[in-house]
Amino acid sequence: MNIQLKKVALLLACFCITLCSFSQNKKFYIFLCFGQSNMEGNARFEPQDTINVDTRFKVMEAVDCSALGRVKGQWYTAVPPLCRCHTGLTPADYFGRTLLENLPKDVTVGVINVAVGGCKIVLFNKDNYKGYADTAPVWMKPMIKEYDGSPYDRLVEMAKLAQKDGVIKGILLHQGESNTGDTTWPAQVNVVYKNLLKDLNLKATAVPLLAGEVVHEEQNGICAKMNTIIDKLPQTIPTAHVVSSKGCGVAKDNLHFNAAGYREFGKRYAAVMLPLLGYKMKTEN
């Protein structure tokens, strides 16, 4: 009998060890990021952006990047680029860094960034994307191909892997330039948001959507009129929050942000997210 009890105890111990080794870390906060070129990262990152990156800030690579030594579906310290292999600085960079500066030291932050420069929001509609992808401009097709033809499916695929490690706490969106003037944009975003919630078994009340404005009219943004539509997003999605772009540095094309602008924008995304997580910016304490 003692031998049998020992065997049972050993089996239970092994089960516990196995279960614990694959358990979800509730203090690993994961954020999904998607959109077009300003989420992809248009500005070149600078030396200051690649040093002293906290190892508690992680990125799950969404494509294979042999030159970076990164493999799709694996976590790495979030040194840019955070989107595809040759993209630039994004709002996600300083979003994550700013969160960590204001969250408890035992919290880890992870981001997954799937974005395609120049795309309309329909590219992330899992039911209607294919017609758009098939007729996309020649220069856009290689970017879509890196996600095996469906950026939405790749985002969900990576998110499901990430859920084994941590908890999805929010979704970051920067898109709209290619939909400028389209009053159906909020409804289209809502379709994508609801699909993500359903496919990842998430609740809207626990996973807010943060949407950034395009380059502001005060910076002579060529798509600035889209902000009047973006600003109305919470009317369609009650758990959506808009992040102001006013005053963020811009590139010469007045379409993209510059590196300084992305840094500031990322901090603003974090400033909006922190209260939703139950925290305040340290400067506000």
mmCIF file of C-alpha atoms in Angstrom:
data_model
loop_
_atom_site.group_PDB
_atom_site.id
_atom_site.type_symbol
_atom_site.label_atom_id
_atom_site.label_comp_id
_atom_site.label_asym_id
_atom_site.label_seq_id
_atom_site.Cartn_x
_atom_site.Cartn_y
_atom_site.Cartn_z
ATOM 1 C CA MET A 1 0.000 0.000 0.000
ATOM 2 C CA ASN A 2 2.797 2.455 0.878
ATOM 3 C CA ILE A 3 4.422 1.825 -2.499
ATOM 4 C CA GLN A 4 1.121 2.485 -4.268
ATOM 5 C CA LEU A 5 0.594 5.691 -2.316
ATOM 6 C CA LYS A 6 4.090 6.819 -3.199
ATOM 7 C CA LYS A 7 3.399 6.156 -6.876
ATOM 8 C CA VAL A 8 0.179 8.159 -6.715
ATOM 9 C CA ALA A 9 1.953 11.009 -4.935
ATOM 10 C CA LEU A 10 4.712 10.970 -7.533
ATOM 11 C CA LEU A 11 2.196 11.076 -10.376
ATOM 12 C CA LEU A 12 0.354 13.985 -8.744
ATOM 13 C CA ALA A 13 3.615 15.847 -8.267
ATOM 14 C CA CYS A 14 4.573 15.330 -11.900
ATOM 15 C CA PHE A 15 1.131 16.513 -12.990
ATOM 16 C CA CYS A 16 1.436 19.625 -10.867
ATOM 17 C CA ILE A 17 4.901 20.405 -12.232
ATOM 18 C CA THR A 18 3.671 19.973 -15.800
ATOM 19 C CA LEU A 19 0.590 22.088 -15.173
ATOM 20 C CA CYS A 20 2.572 24.842 -13.493
ATOM 21 C CA SER A 21 5.187 24.913 -16.231
ATOM 22 C CA PHE A 22 2.501 25.684 -18.812
ATOM 23 C CA SER A 23 0.316 27.889 -16.614
ATOM 24 C CA GLN A 24 -0.733 31.354 -17.653
ATOM 25 C CA ASN A 25 1.085 34.187 -15.906
ATOM 26 C CA LYS A 26 -1.561 36.666 -14.791
ATOM 27 C CA LYS A 27 1.112 39.341 -14.479
ATOM 28 C CA PHE A 28 2.177 39.047 -18.108
ATOM 29 C CA TYR A 29 0.104 41.757 -19.793
ATOM 30 C CA ILE A 30 -0.259 41.276 -23.545
ATOM 31 C CA PHE A 31 -1.414 43.867 -26.065
ATOM 32 C CA LEU A 32 -2.399 43.290 -29.678
ATOM 33 C CA CYS A 33 -1.395 46.013 -32.142
ATOM 34 C CA PHE A 34 -2.652 46.366 -35.699
ATOM 35 C CA GLY A 35 -3.151 48.933 -38.421
ATOM 36 C CA GLN A 36 -1.311 50.452 -41.355
ATOM 37 C CA SER A 37 2.019 52.245 -41.789
ATOM 38 C CA ASN A 38 1.977 54.362 -38.627
ATOM 39 C CA MET A 39 1.486 51.209 -36.556
ATOM 40 C CA GLU A 40 3.972 49.355 -38.727
ATOM 41 C CA GLY A 41 6.565 52.035 -37.993
ATOM 42 C CA ASN A 42 7.546 54.479 -40.699
ATOM 43 C CA ALA A 43 10.374 56.355 -38.958
ATOM 44 C CA ARG A 44 13.826 54.853 -38.594
ATOM 45 C CA PHE A 45 14.595 53.997 -35.015
ATOM 46 C CA GLU A 46 17.628 55.682 -33.516
ATOM 47 C CA PRO A 47 20.380 54.469 -31.164
ATOM 48 C CA GLN A 48 18.464 55.730 -28.121
ATOM 49 C CA ASP A 49 15.601 53.409 -29.081
ATOM 50 C CA THR A 50 17.707 50.239 -29.055
ATOM 51 C CA ILE A 51 19.532 50.549 -25.733
ATOM 52 C CA ASN A 52 18.436 49.898 -22.169
ATOM 53 C CA VAL A 53 15.258 48.115 -23.229
ATOM 54 C CA ASP A 54 13.840 46.442 -20.134
ATOM 55 C CA THR A 55 13.832 42.654 -20.521
ATOM 56 C CA ARG A 56 10.322 42.701 -19.045
ATOM 57 C CA PHE A 57 9.171 44.292 -22.300
ATOM 58 C CA LYS A 58 8.617 41.531 -24.854
ATOM 59 C CA VAL A 59 7.562 41.255 -28.471
ATOM 60 C CA MET A 60 6.210 38.098 -30.052
ATOM 61 C CA GLU A 61 7.612 37.981 -33.563
ATOM 62 C CA ALA A 62 4.773 37.618 -36.084
ATOM 63 C CA VAL A 63 7.034 36.664 -39.011
ATOM 64 C CA ASP A 64 10.341 34.844 -39.336
ATOM 65 C CA CYS A 65 13.274 37.272 -39.272
ATOM 66 C CA SER A 66 16.485 35.326 -39.821
ATOM 67 C CA ALA A 67 18.610 38.483 -39.982
ATOM 68 C CA LEU A 68 17.410 39.401 -36.496
ATOM 69 C CA GLY A 69 17.689 35.855 -35.202
ATOM 70 C CA ARG A 70 13.966 35.816 -34.514
ATOM 71 C CA VAL A 71 11.433 33.069 -35.168
ATOM 72 C CA LYS A 72 7.712 33.530 -35.655
ATOM 73 C CA GLY A 73 5.718 32.842 -32.517
ATOM 74 C CA GLN A 74 8.596 33.343 -30.069
ATOM 75 C CA TRP A 75 9.061 36.076 -27.465
ATOM 76 C CA TYR A 76 12.056 38.422 -27.551
ATOM 77 C CA THR A 77 13.102 41.532 -25.674
ATOM 78 C CA ALA A 78 11.252 44.339 -27.465
ATOM 79 C CA VAL A 79 14.150 46.009 -29.234
ATOM 80 C CA PRO A 80 12.868 47.540 -32.489
ATOM 81 C CA PRO A 81 11.705 46.631 -35.054
ATOM 82 C CA LEU A 82 8.510 45.384 -33.398
ATOM 83 C CA CYS A 83 6.496 44.743 -36.568
ATOM 84 C CA ARG A 84 8.138 42.961 -39.485
ATOM 85 C CA CYS A 85 11.858 42.504 -40.035
ATOM 86 C CA HIS A 86 12.665 45.837 -41.678
ATOM 87 C CA THR A 87 10.058 48.178 -40.216
ATOM 88 C CA GLY A 88 10.737 51.200 -38.014
ATOM 89 C CA LEU A 89 9.790 52.766 -34.713
ATOM 90 C CA THR A 90 6.126 52.393 -33.756
ATOM 91 C CA PRO A 91 3.774 53.682 -31.051
ATOM 92 C CA ALA A 92 4.058 50.205 -29.495
ATOM 93 C CA ASP A 93 7.724 50.798 -28.591
ATOM 94 C CA TYR A 94 7.197 53.559 -26.074
ATOM 95 C CA PHE A 95 3.750 52.311 -25.129
ATOM 96 C CA GLY A 96 5.349 49.243 -23.591
ATOM 97 C CA ARG A 97 8.267 51.103 -22.067
ATOM 98 C CA THR A 98 6.010 53.682 -20.463
ATOM 99 C CA LEU A 99 3.700 51.011 -19.064
ATOM 100 C CA LEU A 100 6.623 49.293 -17.359
ATOM 101 C CA GLU A 101 7.758 52.559 -15.827
ATOM 102 C CA ASN A 102 4.377 52.816 -14.140
ATOM 103 C CA LEU A 103 3.445 49.210 -13.387
ATOM 104 C CA PRO A 104 4.643 47.014 -10.499
ATOM 105 C CA LYS A 105 8.084 45.475 -10.971
ATOM 106 C CA ASP A 106 6.650 41.958 -11.168
ATOM 107 C CA VAL A 107 4.605 42.759 -14.280
ATOM 108 C CA THR A 108 5.832 41.895 -17.770
ATOM 109 C CA VAL A 109 4.438 43.564 -20.899
ATOM 110 C CA GLY A 110 4.256 41.862 -24.277
ATOM 111 C CA VAL A 111 3.136 43.207 -27.653
ATOM 112 C CA ILE A 112 2.179 41.551 -30.922
ATOM 113 C CA ASN A 113 2.255 43.901 -33.895
ATOM 114 C CA VAL A 114 0.651 42.950 -37.211
ATOM 115 C CA ALA A 115 0.370 45.900 -39.590
ATOM 116 C CA VAL A 116 0.422 46.583 -43.329
ATOM 117 C CA GLY A 117 1.378 49.974 -44.714
ATOM 118 C CA GLY A 118 -1.270 51.641 -46.860
ATOM 119 C CA CYS A 119 -4.034 49.151 -46.145
ATOM 120 C CA LYS A 120 -7.696 49.875 -45.578
ATOM 121 C CA ILE A 121 -9.414 48.512 -42.483
ATOM 122 C CA VAL A 122 -11.143 45.831 -44.575
ATOM 123 C CA LEU A 123 -7.836 43.950 -44.773
ATOM 124 C CA PHE A 124 -8.459 42.935 -41.137
ATOM 125 C CA ASN A 125 -12.026 41.813 -41.793
ATOM 126 C CA LYS A 126 -11.715 38.036 -41.731
ATOM 127 C CA ASP A 127 -14.769 37.536 -43.927
ATOM 128 C CA ASN A 128 -14.148 40.205 -46.563
ATOM 129 C CA TYR A 129 -10.377 40.699 -46.711
ATOM 130 C CA LYS A 130 -9.621 38.407 -49.635
ATOM 131 C CA GLY A 131 -11.177 40.500 -52.386
ATOM 132 C CA TYR A 132 -9.251 43.512 -51.140
ATOM 133 C CA ALA A 133 -5.996 41.574 -50.741
ATOM 134 C CA ASP A 134 -6.263 40.065 -54.226
ATOM 135 C CA THR A 135 -6.627 43.498 -55.819
ATOM 136 C CA ALA A 136 -4.154 45.312 -53.557
ATOM 137 C CA PRO A 137 -1.417 47.440 -55.148
ATOM 138 C CA VAL A 138 1.669 45.522 -56.258
ATOM 139 C CA TRP A 139 3.818 47.172 -53.576
ATOM 140 C CA MET A 140 1.445 46.053 -50.796
ATOM 141 C CA LYS A 141 1.147 42.400 -51.775
ATOM 142 C CA PRO A 142 4.573 41.292 -50.444
ATOM 143 C CA MET A 143 3.655 42.676 -47.014
ATOM 144 C CA ILE A 144 0.369 40.796 -47.031
ATOM 145 C CA LYS A 145 2.171 37.668 -48.209
ATOM 146 C CA GLU A 146 4.442 37.761 -45.151
ATOM 147 C CA TYR A 147 1.293 37.047 -43.137
ATOM 148 C CA ASP A 148 0.357 34.163 -45.465
ATOM 149 C CA GLY A 149 -2.268 36.346 -47.106
ATOM 150 C CA SER A 150 -4.309 37.189 -44.006
ATOM 151 C CA PRO A 151 -2.959 39.640 -41.410
ATOM 152 C CA TYR A 152 -6.036 39.053 -39.243
ATOM 153 C CA ASP A 153 -5.489 35.299 -39.114
ATOM 154 C CA ARG A 154 -1.821 35.817 -38.254
ATOM 155 C CA LEU A 155 -2.739 38.193 -35.429
ATOM 156 C CA VAL A 156 -5.178 35.662 -34.002
ATOM 157 C CA GLU A 157 -2.682 32.822 -34.432
ATOM 158 C CA MET A 158 -0.018 34.723 -32.494
ATOM 159 C CA ALA A 159 -2.516 35.906 -29.893
ATOM 160 C CA LYS A 160 -3.603 32.341 -29.132
ATOM 161 C CA LEU A 161 0.017 31.360 -28.590
ATOM 162 C CA ALA A 162 0.494 34.382 -26.342
ATOM 163 C CA GLN A 163 -2.541 33.476 -24.250
ATOM 164 C CA LYS A 164 -0.692 30.380 -23.090
ATOM 165 C CA ASP A 165 1.844 32.684 -21.459
ATOM 166 C CA GLY A 166 -0.120 35.699 -20.326
ATOM 167 C CA VAL A 167 -3.350 37.690 -20.385
ATOM 168 C CA ILE A 168 -4.504 39.941 -23.219
ATOM 169 C CA LYS A 169 -5.259 43.305 -21.636
ATOM 170 C CA GLY A 170 -5.913 45.561 -24.594
ATOM 171 C CA ILE A 171 -5.886 46.157 -28.335
ATOM 172 C CA LEU A 172 -4.064 49.062 -29.985
ATOM 173 C CA LEU A 173 -5.120 50.353 -33.388
ATOM 174 C CA HIS A 174 -3.594 52.932 -35.672
ATOM 175 C CA GLN A 175 -5.294 52.964 -39.030
ATOM 176 C CA GLY A 176 -7.473 55.330 -40.966
ATOM 177 C CA GLU A 177 -5.363 57.259 -43.434
ATOM 178 C CA SER A 178 -6.457 54.957 -46.257
ATOM 179 C CA ASN A 179 -10.076 55.278 -45.123
ATOM 180 C CA THR A 180 -10.088 59.071 -44.932
ATOM 181 C CA GLY A 181 -13.614 60.399 -45.250
ATOM 182 C CA ASP A 182 -15.205 56.959 -44.872
ATOM 183 C CA THR A 183 -17.997 57.377 -42.327
ATOM 184 C CA THR A 184 -18.469 53.599 -42.146
ATOM 185 C CA TRP A 185 -15.003 53.244 -40.612
ATOM 186 C CA PRO A 186 -16.192 52.987 -36.979
ATOM 187 C CA ALA A 187 -18.601 50.216 -37.921
ATOM 188 C CA GLN A 188 -15.865 48.409 -39.840
ATOM 189 C CA VAL A 189 -13.506 48.668 -36.874
ATOM 190 C CA ASN A 190 -16.268 47.305 -34.671
ATOM 191 C CA VAL A 191 -16.508 44.200 -36.860
ATOM 192 C CA VAL A 192 -12.772 43.545 -36.459
ATOM 193 C CA TYR A 193 -12.888 44.222 -32.720
ATOM 194 C CA LYS A 194 -15.840 41.907 -32.151
ATOM 195 C CA ASN A 195 -14.213 39.176 -34.223
ATOM 196 C CA LEU A 196 -11.043 39.412 -32.149
ATOM 197 C CA LEU A 197 -13.023 39.210 -28.923
ATOM 198 C CA LYS A 198 -14.961 36.189 -30.151
ATOM 199 C CA ASP A 199 -12.040 34.326 -31.692
ATOM 200 C CA LEU A 200 -9.867 34.841 -28.614
ATOM 201 C CA ASN A 201 -12.636 34.324 -26.054
ATOM 202 C CA LEU A 202 -12.239 37.819 -24.621
ATOM 203 C CA LYS A 203 -14.694 40.236 -23.038
ATOM 204 C CA ALA A 204 -14.885 43.833 -24.213
ATOM 205 C CA THR A 205 -15.041 45.130 -20.641
ATOM 206 C CA ALA A 206 -11.679 43.513 -19.916
ATOM 207 C CA VAL A 207 -10.011 44.282 -23.256
ATOM 208 C CA PRO A 208 -10.445 47.922 -24.341
ATOM 209 C CA LEU A 209 -9.594 49.197 -27.788
ATOM 210 C CA LEU A 210 -7.277 52.197 -28.093
ATOM 211 C CA ALA A 211 -7.315 54.023 -31.426
ATOM 212 C CA GLY A 212 -4.847 56.761 -32.279
ATOM 213 C CA GLU A 213 -5.658 59.810 -34.353
ATOM 214 C CA VAL A 214 -3.864 60.384 -37.654
ATOM 215 C CA VAL A 215 -1.523 63.364 -38.057
ATOM 216 C CA HIS A 216 -3.359 66.356 -36.632
ATOM 217 C CA GLU A 217 -4.575 69.350 -38.603
ATOM 218 C CA GLU A 218 -2.280 71.584 -36.540
ATOM 219 C CA GLN A 219 0.619 69.616 -38.036
ATOM 220 C CA ASN A 220 -0.929 70.032 -41.486
ATOM 221 C CA GLY A 221 -1.877 66.375 -41.634
ATOM 222 C CA ILE A 222 -3.011 65.486 -45.137
ATOM 223 C CA CYS A 223 -5.558 63.036 -43.727
ATOM 224 C CA ALA A 224 -6.474 65.163 -40.699
ATOM 225 C CA LYS A 225 -10.170 65.263 -41.547
ATOM 226 C CA MET A 226 -10.262 61.554 -40.700
ATOM 227 C CA ASN A 227 -9.848 62.493 -37.039
ATOM 228 C CA THR A 228 -13.451 63.687 -36.845
ATOM 229 C CA ILE A 229 -14.459 60.124 -37.724
ATOM 230 C CA ILE A 230 -11.897 58.462 -35.448
ATOM 231 C CA ASP A 231 -13.007 60.661 -32.555
ATOM 232 C CA LYS A 232 -16.528 59.232 -32.876
ATOM 233 C CA LEU A 233 -15.374 55.626 -32.468
ATOM 234 C CA PRO A 234 -16.488 55.396 -28.791
ATOM 235 C CA GLN A 235 -20.041 56.104 -29.959
ATOM 236 C CA THR A 236 -19.929 52.795 -31.826
ATOM 237 C CA ILE A 237 -17.633 50.899 -29.450
ATOM 238 C CA PRO A 238 -18.265 51.855 -25.792
ATOM 239 C CA THR A 239 -14.980 50.272 -24.712
ATOM 240 C CA ALA A 240 -12.968 52.244 -27.285
ATOM 241 C CA HIS A 241 -10.736 55.168 -26.342
ATOM 242 C CA VAL A 242 -9.174 57.686 -28.717
ATOM 243 C CA VAL A 243 -5.546 58.788 -28.327
ATOM 244 C CA SER A 244 -4.834 62.352 -29.436
ATOM 245 C CA SER A 245 -2.093 62.987 -31.992
ATOM 246 C CA LYS A 246 -2.085 66.744 -31.454
ATOM 247 C CA GLY A 247 1.463 68.056 -31.144
ATOM 248 C CA CYS A 248 3.181 64.771 -31.963
ATOM 249 C CA GLY A 249 6.174 65.280 -34.269
ATOM 250 C CA VAL A 250 5.553 64.532 -37.919
ATOM 251 C CA ALA A 251 7.552 63.518 -40.964
ATOM 252 C CA LYS A 252 7.983 65.784 -43.976
ATOM 253 C CA ASP A 253 5.168 64.007 -45.817
ATOM 254 C CA ASN A 254 2.624 65.181 -43.192
ATOM 255 C CA LEU A 255 1.234 61.652 -43.271
ATOM 256 C CA HIS A 256 3.546 59.829 -40.890
ATOM 257 C CA PHE A 257 5.009 60.667 -37.518
ATOM 258 C CA ASN A 258 8.734 61.084 -37.023
ATOM 259 C CA ALA A 259 10.724 59.168 -34.409
ATOM 260 C CA ALA A 260 10.069 61.766 -31.717
ATOM 261 C CA GLY A 261 6.401 61.704 -32.639
ATOM 262 C CA TYR A 262 6.198 57.933 -32.236
ATOM 263 C CA ARG A 263 7.866 58.161 -28.841
ATOM 264 C CA GLU A 264 5.357 60.737 -27.655
ATOM 265 C CA PHE A 265 2.430 58.914 -29.231
ATOM 266 C CA GLY A 266 3.406 55.660 -27.544
ATOM 267 C CA LYS A 267 3.516 57.423 -24.178
ATOM 268 C CA ARG A 268 0.036 58.782 -24.829
ATOM 269 C CA TYR A 269 -1.329 55.341 -25.616
ATOM 270 C CA ALA A 270 0.145 54.213 -22.296
ATOM 271 C CA ALA A 271 -1.338 57.181 -20.440
ATOM 272 C CA VAL A 272 -4.785 56.172 -21.707
ATOM 273 C CA MET A 273 -4.262 52.473 -20.924
ATOM 274 C CA LEU A 274 -2.846 52.802 -17.418
ATOM 275 C CA PRO A 275 -6.086 53.965 -15.727
ATOM 276 C CA LEU A 276 -7.923 51.166 -17.510
ATOM 277 C CA LEU A 277 -5.482 48.765 -15.846
ATOM 278 C CA GLY A 278 -6.046 50.444 -12.488
ATOM 279 C CA TYR A 279 -2.872 52.541 -12.379
ATOM 280 C CA LYS A 280 -1.824 56.154 -12.843
ATOM 281 C CA MET A 281 1.204 57.712 -14.483
ATOM 282 C CA LYS A 282 3.795 58.313 -11.782
ATOM 283 C CA THR A 283 3.874 62.005 -12.650
ATOM 284 C CA GLU A 284 0.177 62.167 -11.746
ATOM 285 C CA ASN A 285 0.594 60.582 -8.305
#
